[in-house]
Short mmCIF file of C-alpha atoms and ligand atoms in Angstrom, two decimals:
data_model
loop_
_atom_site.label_atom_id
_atom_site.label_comp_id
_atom_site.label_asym_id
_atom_site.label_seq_id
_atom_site.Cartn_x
_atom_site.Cartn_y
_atom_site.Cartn_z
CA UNK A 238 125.24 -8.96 -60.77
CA UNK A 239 121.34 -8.27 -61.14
CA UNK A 240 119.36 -6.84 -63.78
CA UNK A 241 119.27 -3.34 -60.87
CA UNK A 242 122.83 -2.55 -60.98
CA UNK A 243 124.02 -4.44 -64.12
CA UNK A 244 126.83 -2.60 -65.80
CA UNK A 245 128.88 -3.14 -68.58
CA UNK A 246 132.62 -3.34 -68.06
CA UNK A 247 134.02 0.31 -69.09
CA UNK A 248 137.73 -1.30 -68.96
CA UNK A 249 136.77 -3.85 -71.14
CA UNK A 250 134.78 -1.51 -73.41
CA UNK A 251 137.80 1.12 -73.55
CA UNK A 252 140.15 -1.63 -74.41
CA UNK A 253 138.37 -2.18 -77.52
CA UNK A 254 138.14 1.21 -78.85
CA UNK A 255 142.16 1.64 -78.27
CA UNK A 256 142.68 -1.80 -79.77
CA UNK A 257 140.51 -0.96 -83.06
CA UNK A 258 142.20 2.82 -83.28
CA UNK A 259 145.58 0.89 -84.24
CA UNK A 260 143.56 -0.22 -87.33
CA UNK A 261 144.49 2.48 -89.85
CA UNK A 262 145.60 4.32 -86.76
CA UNK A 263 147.56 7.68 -88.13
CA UNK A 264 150.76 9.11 -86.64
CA UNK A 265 148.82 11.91 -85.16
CA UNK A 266 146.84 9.46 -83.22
CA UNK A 267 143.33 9.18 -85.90
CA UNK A 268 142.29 7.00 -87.83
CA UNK A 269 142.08 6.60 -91.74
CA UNK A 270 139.95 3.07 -92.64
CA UNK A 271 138.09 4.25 -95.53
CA UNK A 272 135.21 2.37 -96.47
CA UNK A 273 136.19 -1.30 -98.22
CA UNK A 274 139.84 -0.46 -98.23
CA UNK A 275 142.44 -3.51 -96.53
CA UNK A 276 141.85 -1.04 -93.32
CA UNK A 277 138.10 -1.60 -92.79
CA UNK A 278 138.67 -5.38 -94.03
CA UNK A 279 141.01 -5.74 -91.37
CA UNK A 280 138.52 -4.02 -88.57
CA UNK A 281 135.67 -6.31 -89.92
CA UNK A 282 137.55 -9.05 -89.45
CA UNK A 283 138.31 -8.21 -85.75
CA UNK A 284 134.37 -7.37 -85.65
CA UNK A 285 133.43 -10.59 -86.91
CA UNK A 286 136.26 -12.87 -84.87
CA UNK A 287 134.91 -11.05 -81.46
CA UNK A 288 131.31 -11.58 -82.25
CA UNK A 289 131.89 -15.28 -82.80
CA UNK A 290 133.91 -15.46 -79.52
CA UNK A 291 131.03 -13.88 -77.97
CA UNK A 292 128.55 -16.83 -79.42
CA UNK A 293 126.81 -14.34 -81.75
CA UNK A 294 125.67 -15.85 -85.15
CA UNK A 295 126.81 -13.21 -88.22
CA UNK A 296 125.31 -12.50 -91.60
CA UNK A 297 126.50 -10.38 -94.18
CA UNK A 298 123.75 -8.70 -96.60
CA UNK A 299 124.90 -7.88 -100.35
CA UNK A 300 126.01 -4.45 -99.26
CA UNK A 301 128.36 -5.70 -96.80
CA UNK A 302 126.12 -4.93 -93.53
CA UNK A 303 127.13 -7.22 -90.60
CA UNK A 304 124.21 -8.20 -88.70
CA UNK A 305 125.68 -10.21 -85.38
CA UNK A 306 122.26 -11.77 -83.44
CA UNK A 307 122.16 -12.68 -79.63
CA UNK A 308 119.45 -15.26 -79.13
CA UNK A 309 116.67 -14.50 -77.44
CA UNK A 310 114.39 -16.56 -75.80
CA UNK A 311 111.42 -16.36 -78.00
CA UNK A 312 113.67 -16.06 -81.84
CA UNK A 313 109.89 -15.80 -83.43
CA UNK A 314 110.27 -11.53 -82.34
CA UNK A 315 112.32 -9.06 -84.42
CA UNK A 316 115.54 -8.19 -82.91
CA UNK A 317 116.42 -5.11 -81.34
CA UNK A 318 119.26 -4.00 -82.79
CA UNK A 319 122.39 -1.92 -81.63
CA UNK A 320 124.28 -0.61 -84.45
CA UNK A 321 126.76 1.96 -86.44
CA UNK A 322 129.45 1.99 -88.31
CA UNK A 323 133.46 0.93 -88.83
CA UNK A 324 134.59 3.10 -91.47
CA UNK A 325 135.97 6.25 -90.99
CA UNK A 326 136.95 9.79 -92.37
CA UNK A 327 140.64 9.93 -94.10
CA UNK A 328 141.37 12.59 -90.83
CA UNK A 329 138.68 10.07 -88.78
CA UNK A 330 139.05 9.72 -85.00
CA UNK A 331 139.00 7.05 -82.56
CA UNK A 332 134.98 7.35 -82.03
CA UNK A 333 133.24 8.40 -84.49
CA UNK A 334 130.95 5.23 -85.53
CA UNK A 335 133.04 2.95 -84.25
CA UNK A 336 132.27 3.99 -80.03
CA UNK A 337 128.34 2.29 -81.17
CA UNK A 338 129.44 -0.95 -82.23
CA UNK A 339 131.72 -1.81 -80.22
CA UNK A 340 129.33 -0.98 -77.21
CA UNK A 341 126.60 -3.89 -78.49
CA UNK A 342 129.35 -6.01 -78.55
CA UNK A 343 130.08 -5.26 -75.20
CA UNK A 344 126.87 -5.51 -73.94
CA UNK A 345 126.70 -9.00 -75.62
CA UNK A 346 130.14 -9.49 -73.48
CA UNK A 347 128.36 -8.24 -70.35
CA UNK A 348 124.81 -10.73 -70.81
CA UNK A 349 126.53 -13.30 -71.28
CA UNK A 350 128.60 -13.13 -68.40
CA UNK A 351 125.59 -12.05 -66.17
CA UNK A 352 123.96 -15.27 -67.90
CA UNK A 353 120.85 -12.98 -68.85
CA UNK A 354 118.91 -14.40 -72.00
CA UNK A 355 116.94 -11.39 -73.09
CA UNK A 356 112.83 -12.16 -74.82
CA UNK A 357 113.64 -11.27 -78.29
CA UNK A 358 117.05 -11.12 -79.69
CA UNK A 359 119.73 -8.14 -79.90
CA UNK A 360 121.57 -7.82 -82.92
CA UNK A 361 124.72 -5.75 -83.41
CA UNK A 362 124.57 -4.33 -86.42
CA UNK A 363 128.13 -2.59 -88.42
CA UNK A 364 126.25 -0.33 -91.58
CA UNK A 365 128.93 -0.43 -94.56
CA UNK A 366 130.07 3.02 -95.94
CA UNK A 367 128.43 5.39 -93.63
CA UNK A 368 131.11 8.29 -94.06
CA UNK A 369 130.73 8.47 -98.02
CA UNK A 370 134.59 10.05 -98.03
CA UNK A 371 135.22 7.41 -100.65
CA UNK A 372 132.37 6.04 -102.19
CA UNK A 373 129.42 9.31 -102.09
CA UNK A 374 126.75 8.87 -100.18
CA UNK A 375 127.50 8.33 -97.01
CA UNK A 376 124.50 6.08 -95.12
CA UNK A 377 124.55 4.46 -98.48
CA UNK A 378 123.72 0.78 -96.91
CA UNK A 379 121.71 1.71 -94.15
CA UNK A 380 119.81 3.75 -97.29
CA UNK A 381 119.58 0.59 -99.12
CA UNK A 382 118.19 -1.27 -95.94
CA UNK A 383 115.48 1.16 -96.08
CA UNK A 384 114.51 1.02 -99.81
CA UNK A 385 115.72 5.19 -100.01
CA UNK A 386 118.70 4.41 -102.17
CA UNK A 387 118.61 2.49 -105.21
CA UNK A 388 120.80 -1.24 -105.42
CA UNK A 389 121.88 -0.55 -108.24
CA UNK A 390 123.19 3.33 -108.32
CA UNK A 391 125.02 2.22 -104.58
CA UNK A 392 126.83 -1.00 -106.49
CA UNK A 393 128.27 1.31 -109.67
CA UNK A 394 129.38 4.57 -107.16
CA UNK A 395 132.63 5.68 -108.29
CA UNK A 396 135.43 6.39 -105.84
CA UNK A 397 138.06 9.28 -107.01
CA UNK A 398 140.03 6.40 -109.09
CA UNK A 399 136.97 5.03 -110.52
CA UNK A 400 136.98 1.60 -108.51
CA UNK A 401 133.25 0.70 -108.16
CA UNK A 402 131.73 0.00 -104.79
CA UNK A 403 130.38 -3.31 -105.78
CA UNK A 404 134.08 -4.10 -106.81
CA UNK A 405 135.45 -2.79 -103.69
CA UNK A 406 133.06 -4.84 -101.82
CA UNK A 407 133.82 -8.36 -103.31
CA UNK A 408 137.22 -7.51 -103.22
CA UNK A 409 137.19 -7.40 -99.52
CA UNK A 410 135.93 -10.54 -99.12
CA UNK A 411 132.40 -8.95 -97.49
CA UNK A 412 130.04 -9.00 -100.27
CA UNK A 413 127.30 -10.83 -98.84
CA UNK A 414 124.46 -13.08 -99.93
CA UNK A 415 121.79 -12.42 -98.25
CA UNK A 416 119.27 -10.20 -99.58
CA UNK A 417 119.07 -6.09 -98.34
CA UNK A 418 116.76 -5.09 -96.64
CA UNK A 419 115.16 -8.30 -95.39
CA UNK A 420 115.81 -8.71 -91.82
CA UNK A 421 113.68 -6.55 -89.73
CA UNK A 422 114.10 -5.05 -86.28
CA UNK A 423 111.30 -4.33 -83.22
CA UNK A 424 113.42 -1.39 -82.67
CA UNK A 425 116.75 0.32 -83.98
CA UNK A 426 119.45 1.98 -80.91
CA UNK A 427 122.58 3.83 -82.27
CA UNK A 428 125.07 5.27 -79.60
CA UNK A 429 127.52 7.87 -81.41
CA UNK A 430 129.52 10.86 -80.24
CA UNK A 431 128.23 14.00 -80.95
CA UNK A 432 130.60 15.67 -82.75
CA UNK A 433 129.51 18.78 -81.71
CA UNK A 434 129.47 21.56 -78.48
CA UNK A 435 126.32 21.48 -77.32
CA UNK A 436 126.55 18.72 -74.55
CA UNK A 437 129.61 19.72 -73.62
CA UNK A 438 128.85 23.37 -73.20
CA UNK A 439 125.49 22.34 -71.17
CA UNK A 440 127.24 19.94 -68.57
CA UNK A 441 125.13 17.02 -70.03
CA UNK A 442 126.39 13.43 -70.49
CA UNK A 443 123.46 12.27 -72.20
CA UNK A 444 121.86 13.48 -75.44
CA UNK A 445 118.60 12.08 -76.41
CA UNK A 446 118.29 12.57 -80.32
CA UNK A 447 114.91 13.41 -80.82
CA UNK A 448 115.69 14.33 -84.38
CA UNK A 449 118.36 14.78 -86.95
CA UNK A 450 119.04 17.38 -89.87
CA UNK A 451 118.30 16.84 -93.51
CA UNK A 452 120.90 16.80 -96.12
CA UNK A 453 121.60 17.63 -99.55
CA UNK A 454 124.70 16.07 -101.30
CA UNK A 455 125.74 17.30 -104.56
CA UNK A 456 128.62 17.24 -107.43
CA UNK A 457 129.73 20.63 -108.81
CA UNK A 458 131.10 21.67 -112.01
CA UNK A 459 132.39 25.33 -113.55
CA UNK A 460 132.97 25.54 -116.90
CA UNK A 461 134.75 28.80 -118.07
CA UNK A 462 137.80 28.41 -120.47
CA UNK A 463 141.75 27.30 -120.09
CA UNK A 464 143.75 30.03 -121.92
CA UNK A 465 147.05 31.34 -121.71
CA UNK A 466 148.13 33.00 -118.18
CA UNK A 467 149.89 35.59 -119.35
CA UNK A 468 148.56 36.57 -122.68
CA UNK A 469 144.58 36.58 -122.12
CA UNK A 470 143.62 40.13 -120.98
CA UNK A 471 141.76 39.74 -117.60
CA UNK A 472 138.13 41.61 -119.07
CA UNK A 473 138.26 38.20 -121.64
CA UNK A 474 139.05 35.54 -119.35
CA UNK A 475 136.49 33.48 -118.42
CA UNK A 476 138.45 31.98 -115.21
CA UNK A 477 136.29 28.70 -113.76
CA UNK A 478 138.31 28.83 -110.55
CA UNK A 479 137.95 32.68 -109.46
CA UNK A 480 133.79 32.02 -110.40
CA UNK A 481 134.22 28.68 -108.32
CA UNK A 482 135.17 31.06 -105.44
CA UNK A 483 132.15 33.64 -105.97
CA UNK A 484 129.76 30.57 -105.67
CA UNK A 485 131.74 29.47 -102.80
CA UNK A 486 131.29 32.34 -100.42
CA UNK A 487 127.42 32.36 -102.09
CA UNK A 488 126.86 29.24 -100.43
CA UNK A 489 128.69 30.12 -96.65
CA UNK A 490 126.36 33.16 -97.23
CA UNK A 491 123.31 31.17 -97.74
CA UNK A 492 124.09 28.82 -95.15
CA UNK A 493 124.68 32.12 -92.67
CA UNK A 494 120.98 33.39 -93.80
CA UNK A 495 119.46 30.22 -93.04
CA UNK A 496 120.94 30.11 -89.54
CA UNK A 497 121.50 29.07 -86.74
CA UNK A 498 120.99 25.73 -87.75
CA UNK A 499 121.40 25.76 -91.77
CA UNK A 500 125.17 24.78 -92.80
CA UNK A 501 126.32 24.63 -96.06
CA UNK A 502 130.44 22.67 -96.77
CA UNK A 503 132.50 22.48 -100.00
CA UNK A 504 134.77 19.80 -99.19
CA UNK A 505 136.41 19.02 -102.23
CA UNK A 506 137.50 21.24 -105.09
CA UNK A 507 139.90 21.19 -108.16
CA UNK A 508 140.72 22.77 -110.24
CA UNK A 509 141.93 21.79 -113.93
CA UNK A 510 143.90 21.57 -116.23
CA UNK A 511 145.87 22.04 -112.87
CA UNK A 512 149.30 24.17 -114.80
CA UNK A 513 150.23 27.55 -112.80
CA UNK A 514 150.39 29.28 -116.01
CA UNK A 515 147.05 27.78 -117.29
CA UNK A 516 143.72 29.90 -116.77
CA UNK A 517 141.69 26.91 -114.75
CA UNK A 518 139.30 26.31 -117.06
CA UNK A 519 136.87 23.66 -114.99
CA UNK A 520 136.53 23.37 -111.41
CA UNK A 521 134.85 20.12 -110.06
CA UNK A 522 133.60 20.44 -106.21
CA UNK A 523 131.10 18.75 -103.94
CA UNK A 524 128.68 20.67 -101.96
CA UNK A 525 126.59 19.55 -99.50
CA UNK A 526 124.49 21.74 -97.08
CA UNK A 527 121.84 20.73 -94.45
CA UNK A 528 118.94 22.03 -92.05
CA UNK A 529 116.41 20.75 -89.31
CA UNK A 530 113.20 21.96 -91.17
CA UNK A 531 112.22 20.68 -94.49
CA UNK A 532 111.26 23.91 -95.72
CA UNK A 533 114.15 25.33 -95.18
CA UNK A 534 115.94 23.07 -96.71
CA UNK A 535 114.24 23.76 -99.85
CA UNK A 536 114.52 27.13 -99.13
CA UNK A 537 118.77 26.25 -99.68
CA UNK A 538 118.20 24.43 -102.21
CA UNK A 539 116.49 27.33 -104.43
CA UNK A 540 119.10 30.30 -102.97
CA UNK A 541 122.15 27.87 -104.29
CA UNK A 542 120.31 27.00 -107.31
CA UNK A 543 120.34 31.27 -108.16
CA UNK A 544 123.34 32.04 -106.91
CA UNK A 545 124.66 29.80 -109.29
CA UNK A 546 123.01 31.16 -112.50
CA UNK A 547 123.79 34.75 -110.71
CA UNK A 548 127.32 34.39 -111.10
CA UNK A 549 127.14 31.88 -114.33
CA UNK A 550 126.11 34.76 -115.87
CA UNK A 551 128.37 37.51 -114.50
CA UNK A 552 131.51 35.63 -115.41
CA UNK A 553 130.60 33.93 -118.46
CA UNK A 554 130.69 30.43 -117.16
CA UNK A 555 128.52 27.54 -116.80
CA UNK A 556 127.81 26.02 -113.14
CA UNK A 557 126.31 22.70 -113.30
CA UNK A 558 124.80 21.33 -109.81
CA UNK A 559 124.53 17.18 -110.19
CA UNK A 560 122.40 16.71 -106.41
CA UNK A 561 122.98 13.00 -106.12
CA UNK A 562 120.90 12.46 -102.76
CA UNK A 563 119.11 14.37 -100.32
CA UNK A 564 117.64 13.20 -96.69
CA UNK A 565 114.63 14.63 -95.39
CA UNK A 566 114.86 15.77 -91.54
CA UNK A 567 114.06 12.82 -89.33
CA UNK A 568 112.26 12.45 -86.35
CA UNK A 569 113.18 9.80 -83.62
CA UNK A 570 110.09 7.11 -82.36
CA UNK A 571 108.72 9.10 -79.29
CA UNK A 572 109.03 5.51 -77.81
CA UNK A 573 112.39 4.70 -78.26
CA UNK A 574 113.48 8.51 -77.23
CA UNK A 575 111.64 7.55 -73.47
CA UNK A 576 113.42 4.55 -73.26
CA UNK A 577 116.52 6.31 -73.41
CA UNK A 578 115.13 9.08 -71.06
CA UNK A 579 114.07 6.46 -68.58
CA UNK A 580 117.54 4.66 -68.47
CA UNK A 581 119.49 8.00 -68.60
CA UNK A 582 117.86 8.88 -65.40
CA UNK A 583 117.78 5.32 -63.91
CA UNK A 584 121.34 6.04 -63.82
CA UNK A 585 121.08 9.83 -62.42
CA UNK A 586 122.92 11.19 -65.57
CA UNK A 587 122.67 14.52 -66.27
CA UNK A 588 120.99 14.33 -70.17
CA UNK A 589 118.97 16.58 -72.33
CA UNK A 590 117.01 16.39 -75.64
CA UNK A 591 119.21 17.35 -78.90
CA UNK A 592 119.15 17.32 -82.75
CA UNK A 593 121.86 15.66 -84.83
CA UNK A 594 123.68 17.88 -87.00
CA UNK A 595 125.67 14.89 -88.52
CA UNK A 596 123.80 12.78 -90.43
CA UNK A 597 123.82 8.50 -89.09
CA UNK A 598 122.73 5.16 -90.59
CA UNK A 599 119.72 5.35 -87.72
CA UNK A 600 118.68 8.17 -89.93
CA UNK A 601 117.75 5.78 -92.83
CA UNK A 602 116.81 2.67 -89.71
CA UNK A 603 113.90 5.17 -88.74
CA UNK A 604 112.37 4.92 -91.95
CA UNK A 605 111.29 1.16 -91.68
CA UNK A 606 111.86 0.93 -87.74
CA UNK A 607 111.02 2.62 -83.90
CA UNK A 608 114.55 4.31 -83.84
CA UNK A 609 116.13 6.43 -81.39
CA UNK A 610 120.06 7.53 -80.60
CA UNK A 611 122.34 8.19 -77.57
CA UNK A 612 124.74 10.77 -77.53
CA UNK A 613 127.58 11.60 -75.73
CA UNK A 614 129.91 14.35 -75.60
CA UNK A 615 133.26 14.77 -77.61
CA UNK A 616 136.22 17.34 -76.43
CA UNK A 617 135.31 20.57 -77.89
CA UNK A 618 132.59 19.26 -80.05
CA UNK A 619 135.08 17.91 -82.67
CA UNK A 620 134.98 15.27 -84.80
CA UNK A 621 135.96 13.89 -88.12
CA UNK A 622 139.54 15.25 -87.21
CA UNK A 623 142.34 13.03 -85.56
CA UNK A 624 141.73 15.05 -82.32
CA UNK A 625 138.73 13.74 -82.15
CA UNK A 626 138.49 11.96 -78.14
CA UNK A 627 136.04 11.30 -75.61
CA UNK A 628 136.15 10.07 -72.11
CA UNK A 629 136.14 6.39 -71.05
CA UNK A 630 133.79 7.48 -68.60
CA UNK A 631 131.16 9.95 -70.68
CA UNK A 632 131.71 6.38 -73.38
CA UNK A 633 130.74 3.85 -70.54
CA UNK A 634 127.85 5.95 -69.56
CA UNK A 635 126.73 5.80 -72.93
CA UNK A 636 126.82 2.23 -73.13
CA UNK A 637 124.96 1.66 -69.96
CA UNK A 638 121.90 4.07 -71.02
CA UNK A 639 122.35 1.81 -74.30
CA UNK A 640 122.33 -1.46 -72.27
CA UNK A 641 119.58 -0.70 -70.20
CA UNK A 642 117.27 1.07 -72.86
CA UNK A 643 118.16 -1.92 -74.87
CA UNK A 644 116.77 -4.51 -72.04
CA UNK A 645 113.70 -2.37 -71.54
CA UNK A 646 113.55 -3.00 -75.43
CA UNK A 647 113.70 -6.48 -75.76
CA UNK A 648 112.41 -7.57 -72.42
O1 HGY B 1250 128.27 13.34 -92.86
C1 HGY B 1250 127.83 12.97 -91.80
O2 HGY B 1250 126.98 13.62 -91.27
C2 HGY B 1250 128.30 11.72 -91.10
O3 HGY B 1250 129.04 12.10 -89.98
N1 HGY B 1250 129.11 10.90 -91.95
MN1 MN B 1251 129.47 8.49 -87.61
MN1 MN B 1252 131.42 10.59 -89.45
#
């Protein structure tokens, strides 16, 4: 095979992604391998057994990261690394992260058998806890890496039973030594679904990320009063749930005005004491809502901000908003983005320029390197749901553009 019509093997490739979809593979065909539970031990381990197999040297940084290096002829240059993530959503699919490490590895695969030694190294790279379903925020090692997120705050995050992430991490076995942060790339490639219409609905195969939303995550809280059900007259109730749901549609409406790229999700809410014939007197939600432009973003940020006293007010209640990280928009390296141009059309496929709505650990790798991402389409646009699926074709393509934007790269 030459370096002209080198080509990874898609068989091979789509093996993998079936094989690693029966780890914390769900009846209805998804996946559930929340971050640093047995589940994403047990994909790590695969990670790490097929990386050694493949003669790549791995290194685990105190947040768990996996960095897997390909030698290069000249090891004095800074990688170029080819990375996302193994965890997934509890309703996670079969892609999502996973389709972007498990092409380096298979590009690895294919050098190695096409006995090409590239100039500087390649580096596969799995980012611990992108999803943030367990342990909020998501990117929270990739935001580490790039000195946004504090050591110490990631460490002590909470999960829903109170395990720490620091806890979680040693107790899988994948709490690293070597410093975060430390090992630099020349350039940063993530390949990733979309998980969303717009390739589809264009006919493209190819999306070059140019740029990717900002994000706001937050904790919620409504404080009203528990009283009796049946005994406290509805003008004295001061009900947290039913002023919960005001705020709720407040922020879809907000989200609506700021359209048609703002979007604004409550994923989680409860509401307690949690007894039928109990007025809910605390509701504790997360909110999280995003945009392409910074200034709109702010602009989200103040509208939720006054709805909330708005309707505090009308109903008596207090609504506290803890915002416990926020992402500016990001803009790709110009670079990088050409690179993936130039191999998209090396290999005639039909691609287009696009902006991530979902946020990605190459979000926080563009901070300290040239970054740039590949996407390719998902059926209907949907993702983090166990219907999520993809072609072996539209995944192969993806990890050819990767491959040969990749070589380009690292010469
Ligand atoms: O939330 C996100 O955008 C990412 O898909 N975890
Ligand atoms: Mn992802
Ligand atoms: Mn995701």
């Amino acid at each position: 095979m030459t370096r002209a019509n080198l080509s990874i093997n898609s068989d091979r490739l789509w093996a993998t992604i079936l094989e690693t979809a029966e780890i914390g593979g769900t009846p209805k065909g998804g996946v559930c391998r929340l971050a640093l539970t047995e589940e994403d031990r047990r994909v790590r381990d695969w990670f790490a057994a097929a990386c050694r197999e493949a003669g790549l040297e791995l290194a685990v940084d105190s947040m768990g990261s996996m960095f897997a290096t390909r030698p290069g002829r000249d090891m004095t240059k800074a990688p170029v690394a080819i990375g996302s993530h193994l965890d997934t959503q509890p309703t996670g699919g079969k892609f999502d992260g996973i389709l972007g490490v498990l092409a380096g590895l298979e590009i690895a695969r294919t050098l190695n058998e096409a006995d090409i030694e590239t100039d500087a190294p390649l580096m596969v790279v799995n980012w611990t806890n992108e999803e943030g379903a367990r342990f909020a925020p998501g990117m929270i090692a990739s935001g580490v890496y790039s000195g946004e997120v504090d050591m110490a705050f990631a460490l002590g995050r909470p999960d829903r039973d109170g395990v720490r992430f620091g806890d979680a991490l040693e107790a899988i076995g994948y709490r690293g030594t070597e410093p975060v942060g430390e090992r630099r790339f020349s350039a940063m490639l993530e390949l990733h679904i979309e998980q969303g219409p717009i390739l589809e609905a264009d006919g493209k195969t190819i999306g070059i990320v140019t740029a990717g939303k900002g994000s706001v995550w937050a904790d919620g809280r409504v404080l009203g009063k528990d009283s009796h059900a049946g005994s406290t007259p509805m003008p004295m109730r001061r009900d947290a749930l039913t002023a919960f749901s005001e705020f709720a549609l407040a922020v879809e409406r907000i989200a609506r005005e700021h359209g048609p790229d703002g979007v604004g999700t409550i994923g989680v809410a409860e509401a307690l004491p949690a007894s039928r014939n109990t007025i809910p007197g605390e509701m504790r939600f997360t909110l999280e809502y995003r945009h392409p432009e910074r200034a709109m973003l702010d602009s989200m940020d103040r509208a939720i901000a006054s709805a909330a006293s708005a309707v505090a007010s009308a109903r008596g209640v207090s609504i506290g908003i803890d915002r416990i990280w926020r992402k500016d928009p990001v803009s790709f390296d110009p670079r990088i983005c050409r690179a993936v141009e130039a191999a998209a059309a090396e290999l005639g496929l039909p691609a287009r320029t696009i902006t991530s709505g979902a946020g990605h650990d190459a979000f926080f790798a563009a901070t300290v390197a040239p970054t740039a991402m590949i996407f390719v389409p998902c059926k209907d646009g949907v993702s983090h749901n166990e219907e999520e699926s993809a072609t072996q074709a539209d995944c192969a393509a993806g990890a050819n553009v990767l491959l040969r934007a990749a070589l380009a790269l690292a010469g």
